[in-house]
Coordinates of C-alpha atoms in Angstrom, one line a residue:
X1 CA -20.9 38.3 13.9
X2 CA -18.7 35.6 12.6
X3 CA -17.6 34.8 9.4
X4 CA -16.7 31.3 10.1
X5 CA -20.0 29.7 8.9
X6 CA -20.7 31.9 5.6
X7 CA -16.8 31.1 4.7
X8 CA -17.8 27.1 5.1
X9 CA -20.4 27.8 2.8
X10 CA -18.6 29.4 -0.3
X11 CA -15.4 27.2 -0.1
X12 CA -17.9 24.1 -0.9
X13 CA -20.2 26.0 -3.0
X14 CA -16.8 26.9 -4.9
X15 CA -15.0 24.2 -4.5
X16 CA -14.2 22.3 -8.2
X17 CA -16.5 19.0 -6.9
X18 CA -19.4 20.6 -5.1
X19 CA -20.9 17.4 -4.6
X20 CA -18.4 15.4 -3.5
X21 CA -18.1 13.6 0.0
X22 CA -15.8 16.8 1.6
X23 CA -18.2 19.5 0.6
X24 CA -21.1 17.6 1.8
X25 CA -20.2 17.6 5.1
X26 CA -18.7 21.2 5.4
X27 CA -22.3 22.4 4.4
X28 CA -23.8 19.7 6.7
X29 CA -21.6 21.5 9.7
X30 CA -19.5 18.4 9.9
X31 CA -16.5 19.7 9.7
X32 CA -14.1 17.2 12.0
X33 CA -15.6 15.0 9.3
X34 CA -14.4 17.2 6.2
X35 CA -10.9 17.7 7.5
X36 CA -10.5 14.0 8.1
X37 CA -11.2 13.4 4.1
X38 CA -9.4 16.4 3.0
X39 CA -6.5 15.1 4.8
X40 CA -6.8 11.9 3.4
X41 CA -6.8 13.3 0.0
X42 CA -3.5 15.1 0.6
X43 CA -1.4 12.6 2.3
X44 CA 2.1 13.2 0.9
X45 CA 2.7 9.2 1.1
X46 CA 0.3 8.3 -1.7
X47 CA 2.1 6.3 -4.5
X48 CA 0.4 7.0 -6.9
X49 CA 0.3 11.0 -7.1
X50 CA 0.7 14.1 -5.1
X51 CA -2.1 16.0 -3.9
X52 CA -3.8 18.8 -6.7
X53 CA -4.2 22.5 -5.6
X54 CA -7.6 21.9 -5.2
X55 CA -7.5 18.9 -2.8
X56 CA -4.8 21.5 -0.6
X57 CA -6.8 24.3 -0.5
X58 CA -10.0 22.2 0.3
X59 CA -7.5 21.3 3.3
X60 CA -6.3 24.6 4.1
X61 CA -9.9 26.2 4.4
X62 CA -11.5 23.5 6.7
X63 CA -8.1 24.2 8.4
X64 CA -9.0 27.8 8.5
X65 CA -12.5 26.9 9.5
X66 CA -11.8 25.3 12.4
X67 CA -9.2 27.8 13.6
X68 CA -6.0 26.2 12.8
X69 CA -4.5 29.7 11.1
X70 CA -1.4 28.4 11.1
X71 CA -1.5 25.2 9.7
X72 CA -4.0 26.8 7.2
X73 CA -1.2 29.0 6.5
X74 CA 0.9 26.5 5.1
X75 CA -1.2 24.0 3.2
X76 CA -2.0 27.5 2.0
X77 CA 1.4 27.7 0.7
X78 CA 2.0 24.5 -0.6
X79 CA -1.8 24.7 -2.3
X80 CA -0.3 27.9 -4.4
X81 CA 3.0 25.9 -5.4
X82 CA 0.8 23.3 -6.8
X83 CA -1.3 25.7 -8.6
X84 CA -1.2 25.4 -12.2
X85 CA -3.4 26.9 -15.6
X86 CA -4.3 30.7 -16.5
X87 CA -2.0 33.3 -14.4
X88 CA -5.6 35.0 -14.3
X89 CA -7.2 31.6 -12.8
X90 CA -3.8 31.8 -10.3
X91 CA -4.1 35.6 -9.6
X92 CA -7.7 35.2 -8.5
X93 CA -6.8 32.1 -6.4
X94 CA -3.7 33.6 -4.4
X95 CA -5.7 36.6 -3.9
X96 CA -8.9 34.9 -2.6
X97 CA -6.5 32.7 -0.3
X98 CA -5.3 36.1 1.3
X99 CA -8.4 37.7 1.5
X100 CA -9.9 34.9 3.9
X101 CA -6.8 34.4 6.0
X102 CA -6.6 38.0 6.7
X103 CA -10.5 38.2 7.9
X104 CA -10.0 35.6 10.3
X105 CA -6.9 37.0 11.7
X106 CA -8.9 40.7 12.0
X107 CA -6.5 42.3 9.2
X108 CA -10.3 43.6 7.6
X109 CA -8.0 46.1 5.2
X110 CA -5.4 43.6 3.9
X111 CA -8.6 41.7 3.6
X112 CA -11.0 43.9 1.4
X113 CA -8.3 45.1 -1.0
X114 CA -7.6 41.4 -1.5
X115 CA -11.8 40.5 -2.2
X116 CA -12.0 43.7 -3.9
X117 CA -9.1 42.8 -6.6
X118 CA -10.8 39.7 -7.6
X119 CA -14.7 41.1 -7.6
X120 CA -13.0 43.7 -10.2
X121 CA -11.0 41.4 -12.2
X122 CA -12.8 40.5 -15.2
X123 CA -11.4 37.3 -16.0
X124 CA -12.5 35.6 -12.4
X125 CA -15.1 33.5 -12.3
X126 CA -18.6 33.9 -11.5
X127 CA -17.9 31.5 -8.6
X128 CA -15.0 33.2 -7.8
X129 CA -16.7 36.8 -7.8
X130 CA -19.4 35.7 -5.5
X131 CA -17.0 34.2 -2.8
X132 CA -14.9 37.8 -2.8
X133 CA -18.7 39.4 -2.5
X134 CA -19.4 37.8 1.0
X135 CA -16.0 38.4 1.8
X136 CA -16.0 42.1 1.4
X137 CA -20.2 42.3 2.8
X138 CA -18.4 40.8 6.4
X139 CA -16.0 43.1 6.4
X140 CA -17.7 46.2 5.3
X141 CA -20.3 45.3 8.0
X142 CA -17.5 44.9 10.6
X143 CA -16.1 48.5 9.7
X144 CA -19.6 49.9 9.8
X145 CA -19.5 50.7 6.2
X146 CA -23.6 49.8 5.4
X147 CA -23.3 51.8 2.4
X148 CA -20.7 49.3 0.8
X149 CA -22.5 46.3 2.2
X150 CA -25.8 47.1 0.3
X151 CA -23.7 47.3 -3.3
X152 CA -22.3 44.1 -2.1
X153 CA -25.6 42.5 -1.8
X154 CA -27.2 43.7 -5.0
X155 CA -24.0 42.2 -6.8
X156 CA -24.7 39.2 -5.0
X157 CA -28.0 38.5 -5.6
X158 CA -26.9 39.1 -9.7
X159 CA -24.5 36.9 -9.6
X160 CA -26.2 34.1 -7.7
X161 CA -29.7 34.4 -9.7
X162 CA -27.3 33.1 -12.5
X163 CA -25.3 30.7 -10.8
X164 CA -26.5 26.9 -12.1
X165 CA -25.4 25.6 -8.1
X166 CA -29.1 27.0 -6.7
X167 CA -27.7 26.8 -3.3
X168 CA -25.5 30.3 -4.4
X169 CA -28.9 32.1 -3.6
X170 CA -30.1 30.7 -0.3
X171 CA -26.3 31.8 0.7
X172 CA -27.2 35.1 -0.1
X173 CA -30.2 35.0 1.4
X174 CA -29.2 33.8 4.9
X175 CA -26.1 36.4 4.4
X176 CA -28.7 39.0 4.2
X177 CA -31.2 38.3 6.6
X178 CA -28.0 37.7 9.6
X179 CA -27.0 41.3 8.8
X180 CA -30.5 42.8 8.9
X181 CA -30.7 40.4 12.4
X182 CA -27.1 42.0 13.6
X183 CA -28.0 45.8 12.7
X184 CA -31.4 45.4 14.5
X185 CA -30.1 44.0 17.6
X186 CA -27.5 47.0 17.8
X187 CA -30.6 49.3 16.9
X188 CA -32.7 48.2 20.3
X189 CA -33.1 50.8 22.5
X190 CA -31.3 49.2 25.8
X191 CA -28.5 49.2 23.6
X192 CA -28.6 53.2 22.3
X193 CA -24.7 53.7 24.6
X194 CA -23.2 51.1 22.1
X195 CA -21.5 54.3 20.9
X196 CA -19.1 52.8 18.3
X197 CA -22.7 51.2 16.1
X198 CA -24.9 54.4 17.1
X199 CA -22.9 56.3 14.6
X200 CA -23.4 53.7 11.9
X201 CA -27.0 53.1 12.6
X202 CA -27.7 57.2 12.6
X203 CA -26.4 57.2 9.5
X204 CA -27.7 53.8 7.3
X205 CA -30.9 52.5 7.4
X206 CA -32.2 48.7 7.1
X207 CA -32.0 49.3 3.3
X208 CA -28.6 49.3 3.3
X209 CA -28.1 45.8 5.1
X210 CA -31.0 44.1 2.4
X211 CA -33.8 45.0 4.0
X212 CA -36.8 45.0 1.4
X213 CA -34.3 43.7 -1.8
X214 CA -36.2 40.5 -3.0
X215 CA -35.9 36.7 -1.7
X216 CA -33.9 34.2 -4.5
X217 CA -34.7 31.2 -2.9
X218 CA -38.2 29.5 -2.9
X219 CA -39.1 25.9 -2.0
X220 CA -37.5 24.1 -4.0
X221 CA -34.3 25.6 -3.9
X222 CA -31.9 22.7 -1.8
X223 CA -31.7 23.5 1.5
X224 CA -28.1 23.9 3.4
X225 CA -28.3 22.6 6.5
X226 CA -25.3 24.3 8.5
X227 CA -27.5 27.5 7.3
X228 CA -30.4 25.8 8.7
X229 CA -29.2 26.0 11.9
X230 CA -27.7 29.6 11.9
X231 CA -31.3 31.1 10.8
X232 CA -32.7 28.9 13.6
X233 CA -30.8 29.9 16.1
X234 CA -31.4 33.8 14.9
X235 CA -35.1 33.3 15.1
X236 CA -34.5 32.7 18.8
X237 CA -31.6 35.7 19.5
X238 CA -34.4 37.6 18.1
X239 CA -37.2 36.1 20.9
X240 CA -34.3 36.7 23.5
X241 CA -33.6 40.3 22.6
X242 CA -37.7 41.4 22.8
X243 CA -37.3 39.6 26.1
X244 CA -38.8 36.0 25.6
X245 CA -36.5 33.3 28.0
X246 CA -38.3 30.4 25.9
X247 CA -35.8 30.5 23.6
X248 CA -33.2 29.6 25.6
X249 CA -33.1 26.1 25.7
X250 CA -32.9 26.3 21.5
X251 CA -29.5 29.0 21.7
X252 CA -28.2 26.5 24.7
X253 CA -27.7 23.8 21.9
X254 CA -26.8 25.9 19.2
X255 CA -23.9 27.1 21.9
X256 CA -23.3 23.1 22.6
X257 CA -23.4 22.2 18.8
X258 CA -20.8 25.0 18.0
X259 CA -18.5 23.2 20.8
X260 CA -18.4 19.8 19.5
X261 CA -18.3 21.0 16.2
X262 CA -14.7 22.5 16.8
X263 CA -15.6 26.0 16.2
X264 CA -13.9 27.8 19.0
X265 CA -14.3 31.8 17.1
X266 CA -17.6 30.9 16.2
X267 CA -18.7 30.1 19.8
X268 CA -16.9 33.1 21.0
X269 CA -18.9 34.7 18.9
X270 CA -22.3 33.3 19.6
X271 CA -22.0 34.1 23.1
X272 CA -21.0 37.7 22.5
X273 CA -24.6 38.0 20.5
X274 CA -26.4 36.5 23.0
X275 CA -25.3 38.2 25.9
X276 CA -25.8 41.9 23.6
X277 CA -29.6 39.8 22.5
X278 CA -30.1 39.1 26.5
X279 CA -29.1 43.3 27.3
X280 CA -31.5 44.2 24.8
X281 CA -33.8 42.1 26.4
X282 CA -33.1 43.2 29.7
X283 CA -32.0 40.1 31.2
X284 CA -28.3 40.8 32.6
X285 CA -28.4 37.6 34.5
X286 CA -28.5 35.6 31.3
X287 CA -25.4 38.0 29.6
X288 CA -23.5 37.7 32.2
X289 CA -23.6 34.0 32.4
X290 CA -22.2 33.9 28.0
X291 CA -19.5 36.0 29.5
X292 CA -18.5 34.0 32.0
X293 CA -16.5 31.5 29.7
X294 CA -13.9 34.5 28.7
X295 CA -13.0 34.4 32.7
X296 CA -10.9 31.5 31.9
X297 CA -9.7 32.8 28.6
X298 CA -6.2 34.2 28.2
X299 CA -7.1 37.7 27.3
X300 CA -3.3 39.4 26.5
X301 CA -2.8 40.3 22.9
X302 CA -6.3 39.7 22.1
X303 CA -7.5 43.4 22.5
X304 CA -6.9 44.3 18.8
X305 CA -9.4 41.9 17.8
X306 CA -12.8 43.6 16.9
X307 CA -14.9 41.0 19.5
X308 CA -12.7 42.5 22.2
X309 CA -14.9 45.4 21.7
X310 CA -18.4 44.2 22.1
X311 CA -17.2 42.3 25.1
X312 CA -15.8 45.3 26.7
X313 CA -19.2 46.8 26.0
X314 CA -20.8 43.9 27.0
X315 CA -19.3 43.5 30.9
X316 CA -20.0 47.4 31.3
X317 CA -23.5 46.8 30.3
X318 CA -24.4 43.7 32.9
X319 CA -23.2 46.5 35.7
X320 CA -25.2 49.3 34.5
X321 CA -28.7 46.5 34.3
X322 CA -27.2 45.2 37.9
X323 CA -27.2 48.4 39.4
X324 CA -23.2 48.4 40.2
X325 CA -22.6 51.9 38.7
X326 CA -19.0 52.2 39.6
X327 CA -17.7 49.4 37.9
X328 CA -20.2 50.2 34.9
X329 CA -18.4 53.4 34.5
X330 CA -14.6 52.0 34.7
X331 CA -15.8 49.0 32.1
X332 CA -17.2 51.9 29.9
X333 CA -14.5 54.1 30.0
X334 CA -12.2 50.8 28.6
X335 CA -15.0 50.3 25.7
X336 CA -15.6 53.8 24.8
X337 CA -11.8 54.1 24.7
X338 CA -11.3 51.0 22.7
X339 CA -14.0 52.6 20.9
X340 CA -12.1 55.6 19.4
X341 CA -9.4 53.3 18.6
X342 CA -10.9 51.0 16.5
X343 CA -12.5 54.2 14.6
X344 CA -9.3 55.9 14.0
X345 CA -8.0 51.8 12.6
X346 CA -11.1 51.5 10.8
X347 CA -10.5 55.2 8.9
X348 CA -7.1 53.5 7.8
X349 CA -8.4 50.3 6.3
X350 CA -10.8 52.5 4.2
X351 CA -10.1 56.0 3.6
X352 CA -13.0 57.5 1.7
X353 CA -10.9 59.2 -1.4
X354 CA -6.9 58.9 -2.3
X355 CA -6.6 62.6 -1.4
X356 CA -7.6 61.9 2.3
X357 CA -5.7 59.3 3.0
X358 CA -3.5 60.2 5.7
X359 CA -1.2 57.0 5.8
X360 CA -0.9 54.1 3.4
X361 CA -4.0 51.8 3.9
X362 CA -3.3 48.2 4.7
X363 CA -1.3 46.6 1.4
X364 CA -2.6 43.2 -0.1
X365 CA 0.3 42.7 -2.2
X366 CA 2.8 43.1 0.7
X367 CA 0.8 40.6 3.3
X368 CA 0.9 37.9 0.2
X369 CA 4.9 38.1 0.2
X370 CA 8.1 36.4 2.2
X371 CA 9.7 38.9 4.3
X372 CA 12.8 39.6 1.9
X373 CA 10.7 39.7 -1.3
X374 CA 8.5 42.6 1.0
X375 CA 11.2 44.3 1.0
X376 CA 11.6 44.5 -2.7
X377 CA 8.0 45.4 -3.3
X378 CA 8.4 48.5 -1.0
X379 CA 11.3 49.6 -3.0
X380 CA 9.6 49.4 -5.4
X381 CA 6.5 51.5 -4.7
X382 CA 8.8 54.1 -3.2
X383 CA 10.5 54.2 -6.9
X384 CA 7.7 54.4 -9.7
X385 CA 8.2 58.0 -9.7
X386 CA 11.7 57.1 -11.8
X387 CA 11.4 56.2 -15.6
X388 CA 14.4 54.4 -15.3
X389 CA 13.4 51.8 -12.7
X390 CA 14.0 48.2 -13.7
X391 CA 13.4 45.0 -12.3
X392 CA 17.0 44.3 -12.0
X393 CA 17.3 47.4 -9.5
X394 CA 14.7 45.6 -7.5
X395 CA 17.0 42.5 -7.6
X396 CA 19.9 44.0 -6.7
X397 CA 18.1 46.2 -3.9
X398 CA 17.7 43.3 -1.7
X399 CA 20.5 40.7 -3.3
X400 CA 18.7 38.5 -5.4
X401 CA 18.8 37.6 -8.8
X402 CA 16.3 38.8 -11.7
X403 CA 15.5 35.4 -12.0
X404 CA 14.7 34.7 -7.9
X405 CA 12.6 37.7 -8.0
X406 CA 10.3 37.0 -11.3
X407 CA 9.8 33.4 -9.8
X408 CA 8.9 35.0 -6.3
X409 CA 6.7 37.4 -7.8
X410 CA 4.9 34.8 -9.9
X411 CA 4.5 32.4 -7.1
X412 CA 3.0 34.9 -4.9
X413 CA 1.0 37.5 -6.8
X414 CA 0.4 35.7 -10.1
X415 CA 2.5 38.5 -11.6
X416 CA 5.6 39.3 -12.9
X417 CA 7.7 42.4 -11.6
X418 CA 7.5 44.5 -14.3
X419 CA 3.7 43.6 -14.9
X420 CA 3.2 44.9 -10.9
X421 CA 5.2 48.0 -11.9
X422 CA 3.0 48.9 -14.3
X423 CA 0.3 48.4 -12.5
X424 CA 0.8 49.8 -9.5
X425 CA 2.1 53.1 -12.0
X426 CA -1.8 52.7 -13.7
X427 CA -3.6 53.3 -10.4
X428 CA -1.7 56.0 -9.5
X429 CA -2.3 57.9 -12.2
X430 CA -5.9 56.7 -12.4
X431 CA -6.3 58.1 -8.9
X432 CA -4.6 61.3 -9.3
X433 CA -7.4 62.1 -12.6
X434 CA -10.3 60.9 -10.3
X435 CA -9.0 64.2 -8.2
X436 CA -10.9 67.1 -9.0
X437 CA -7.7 69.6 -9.5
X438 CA -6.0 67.4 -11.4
X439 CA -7.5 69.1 -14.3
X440 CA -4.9 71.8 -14.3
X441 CA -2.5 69.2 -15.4
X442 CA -2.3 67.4 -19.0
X443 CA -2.7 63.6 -18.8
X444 CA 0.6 63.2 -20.0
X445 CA 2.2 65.2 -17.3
X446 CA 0.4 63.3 -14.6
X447 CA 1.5 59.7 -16.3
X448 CA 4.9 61.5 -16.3
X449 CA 4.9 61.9 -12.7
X450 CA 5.1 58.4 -12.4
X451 CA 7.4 57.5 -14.9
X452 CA 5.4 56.8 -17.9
X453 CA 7.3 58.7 -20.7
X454 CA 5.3 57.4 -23.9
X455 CA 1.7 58.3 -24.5
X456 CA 1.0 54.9 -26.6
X457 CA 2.5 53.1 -23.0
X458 CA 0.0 55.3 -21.0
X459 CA -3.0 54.2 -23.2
X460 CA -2.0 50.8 -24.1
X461 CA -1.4 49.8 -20.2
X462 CA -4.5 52.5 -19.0
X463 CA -7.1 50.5 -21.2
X464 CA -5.6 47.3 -20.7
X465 CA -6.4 47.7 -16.8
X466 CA -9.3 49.6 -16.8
X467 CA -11.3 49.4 -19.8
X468 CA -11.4 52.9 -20.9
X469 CA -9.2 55.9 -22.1
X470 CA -7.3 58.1 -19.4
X471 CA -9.2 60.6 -20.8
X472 CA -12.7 59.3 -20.5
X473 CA -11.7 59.0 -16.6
X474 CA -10.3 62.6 -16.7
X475 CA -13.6 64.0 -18.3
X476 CA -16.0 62.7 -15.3

């Protein structure tokens, strides 16, 4: 499932002029179109002005959109030098720009940390909340996590039912009905060997990808056309996967309309879910033929990438219906291989409690700085533990000024050094009470662990960041 269409969706819905000419045609699927006026609007020879933050990132995304991560990447950067207003506004915006880039390129922990910072900051936006919210639903679905992906839904749908832009809920609505369509397809019995979504699907339900949570849109809520076509087109995977062939000719130009539309991931995509719609269906000859495009694709480096999987899965499955049982079973061993990998990744990006997290999950913070300044933010997490720690030691660790580090921080995390200190010394402590035996130590002690000396420091900065007394978090 790709997150290239539902990522189209939210950056116009969000976007500061929702009707304008560039959001029009990203929700009309146009998107050739949208980058040609979003480049327009940020040509640096202008006279008159140079380009907002807004008009960049509009840039950037349709950038993104259309798989150009690395020119995304630095109209990205140039959007966050031209950001301006409320560090909160800022901190919200740097971490949303993150949070997408890292989806696309398959960094899914990096990329729900980032979503997850800005659906708990209180000052975002309602706007800003619901964009993190899809987000985090794609990529708790690609990690199997159904659990998370229902809570994501249901804060959705609040959100949405009070958003003025209507078109919020028939996002959510499409949103949920494509990840009832994806966990149904894995759930057909021809598929019952894709090993690495049986676990997942033994364990949720259809509850817990929105199945029976109420409909926001009605009639005369505006329709989105791009989404139009997406619900279309799952109508006939659907057909194709309880083994109808009429619905063939309707995926064939939803295949040719993701072409010309410049949306290489996306068509990679769609050809993965048909061929896995056509084994459910029993009709190998059809899967085999989506495949055939990756024949021609360069396939080195790639296997890290979560469609590598289903594709793996996919080619063992055409031999098995074919009847060519050897190669079935060397295919398989690759997939059930790559299988176990991904698991063991996936247990990484999201450890279920601080206490069983074998190795440091995938870091936000450090994905959203240069190189050098990296290496000052991993001194400094390997340092809270001293009371004395300054951010002039941070400087001087990797030969900068105070004043070269404050701006760096600022420009990239919306924060100042010693702000992220005391952060980042706030939610350890916070997840050190959440643990049950930390009740044999005093509140103070634990805060002194990590070089908070002063309890009216402990509270002030506790509260401040999470809305309620350490002791109130101790006593749950």
């Amino acid at each position: 499932m790709s997150s290239t269409l539902y990522f189209a969706v939210t950056s116009a819905l969000s976007s500061a002029h929702a009707a304008a000419s560039f959001s029009t045609k990203m929700l009309a699927g146009q998107f050739h179109d949208a980058a040609a006026v979003a480049a327009a609007r940020v040509d640096h020879e202008r006279p008159d002005d140079a380009p907002s933050q807004a008009e960049l990132q509009a840039y950037a995304d349709v950038q993104l959109v259309l798989g150009r991560y690395e020119d995304a990447e630095e109209t990205y950067r140039l959007a966050q030098k031209a950001m301006r207003g409320e560090r909160s506004a800022i901190r919200a915006a740097l971490c949303r720009n993150a949070g997408w880039q890292a989806l696309f390129q398959n960094h899914l922990g990096t990329a729900l940390m980032c979503f997850k910072r800005i659906a708990d900051d209180d000052e975002a936006s309602n706007e800003q909340r619901l964009e993190s919210l899809v987000g985090a639903a794609l990529v708790l679905f690609h990690l199997g996590r159904l659990d998370g992906v229902r809570k994501r839904l249901e804060a959705m749908s609040a959100l949405a039912a009070l958003a003025p832009d209507f078109r919020w809920r028939r996002l959510v609505d499409t949103l949920r009905h494509d990840l009832l369509v994806q966990y149904r397809l894995r759930s057909t019995e021809p598929l019952a060997d894709h090993i690495y979504w049986q676990s997942v699907i033994a364990e949720f339900m259809p509850a817990h990808v929105g199945d029976g949570m109420p409909t926001l849109a009605d009639d005369s809520t505006p329709a989105i056309a791009v989404l139009t076509r997406r619900i279309d087109y799952l109508h006939h995977l659907q057909a194709l996967a309880r083994g109808s062939h009429a619905a063939l000719g309707q995926i064939d130009a939803h295949l040719r309309w993701s072409q010309s539309a410049g949306l290489d991931d996306y068509h990679r995509s769609l050809r993965l879910e048909v061929a896995l719609g056509a084994l459910a269906g029993k009709a190998p000859h059809v899967a085999e033929t989506m495949l055939h495009m990756f024949r021609d694709s360069p396939m080195q480096g790639v296997q890290h990438a979560r469609w590598y999987l289903e594709y793996l899965y996919c080619q063992a499955k055409v031999r098995q219906q074919q009847g060519r049982l050897g190669d079935h079973a060397q295919w398989y061993g690759r997939y059930a291989l790559m299988s176990i990998r991904h698991v063991r990744a996936d247990s990484v990006a999201l450890p279920a409690t601080p206490a069983e997290q074998t190795q440091p999950a995938p870091d936000d913070i450090s994905a959203r700085l240069p190189g050098k300044y990296r290496r000052a933010y991993r001194y400094l997490v390997d340092n809270l533990e001293r009371a004395d720690l300054s951010v002039r030691d941070v400087a001087t660790h990797i030969g900068v000024t105070d004043r070269a580090l404050q701006a760096a921080f600022k420009a990239h995390l919306g924060v100042s050094p010693s702000e992220l200190i005391r952060n980042k010394r706030m939610e350890h402590i916070r997840e050190e009470l959440m643990v049950s035996d930390s009740h044999s130590a005093s509140v103070l002690q634990i805060a002194n662990r990590w070089g908070v000396q002063h309890r009216s420091t402990l509270l002030n900065g506790y509260r401040k960041m999470f809305k309620e007394a350490p002791s109130e978090t101790l006593s749950r």
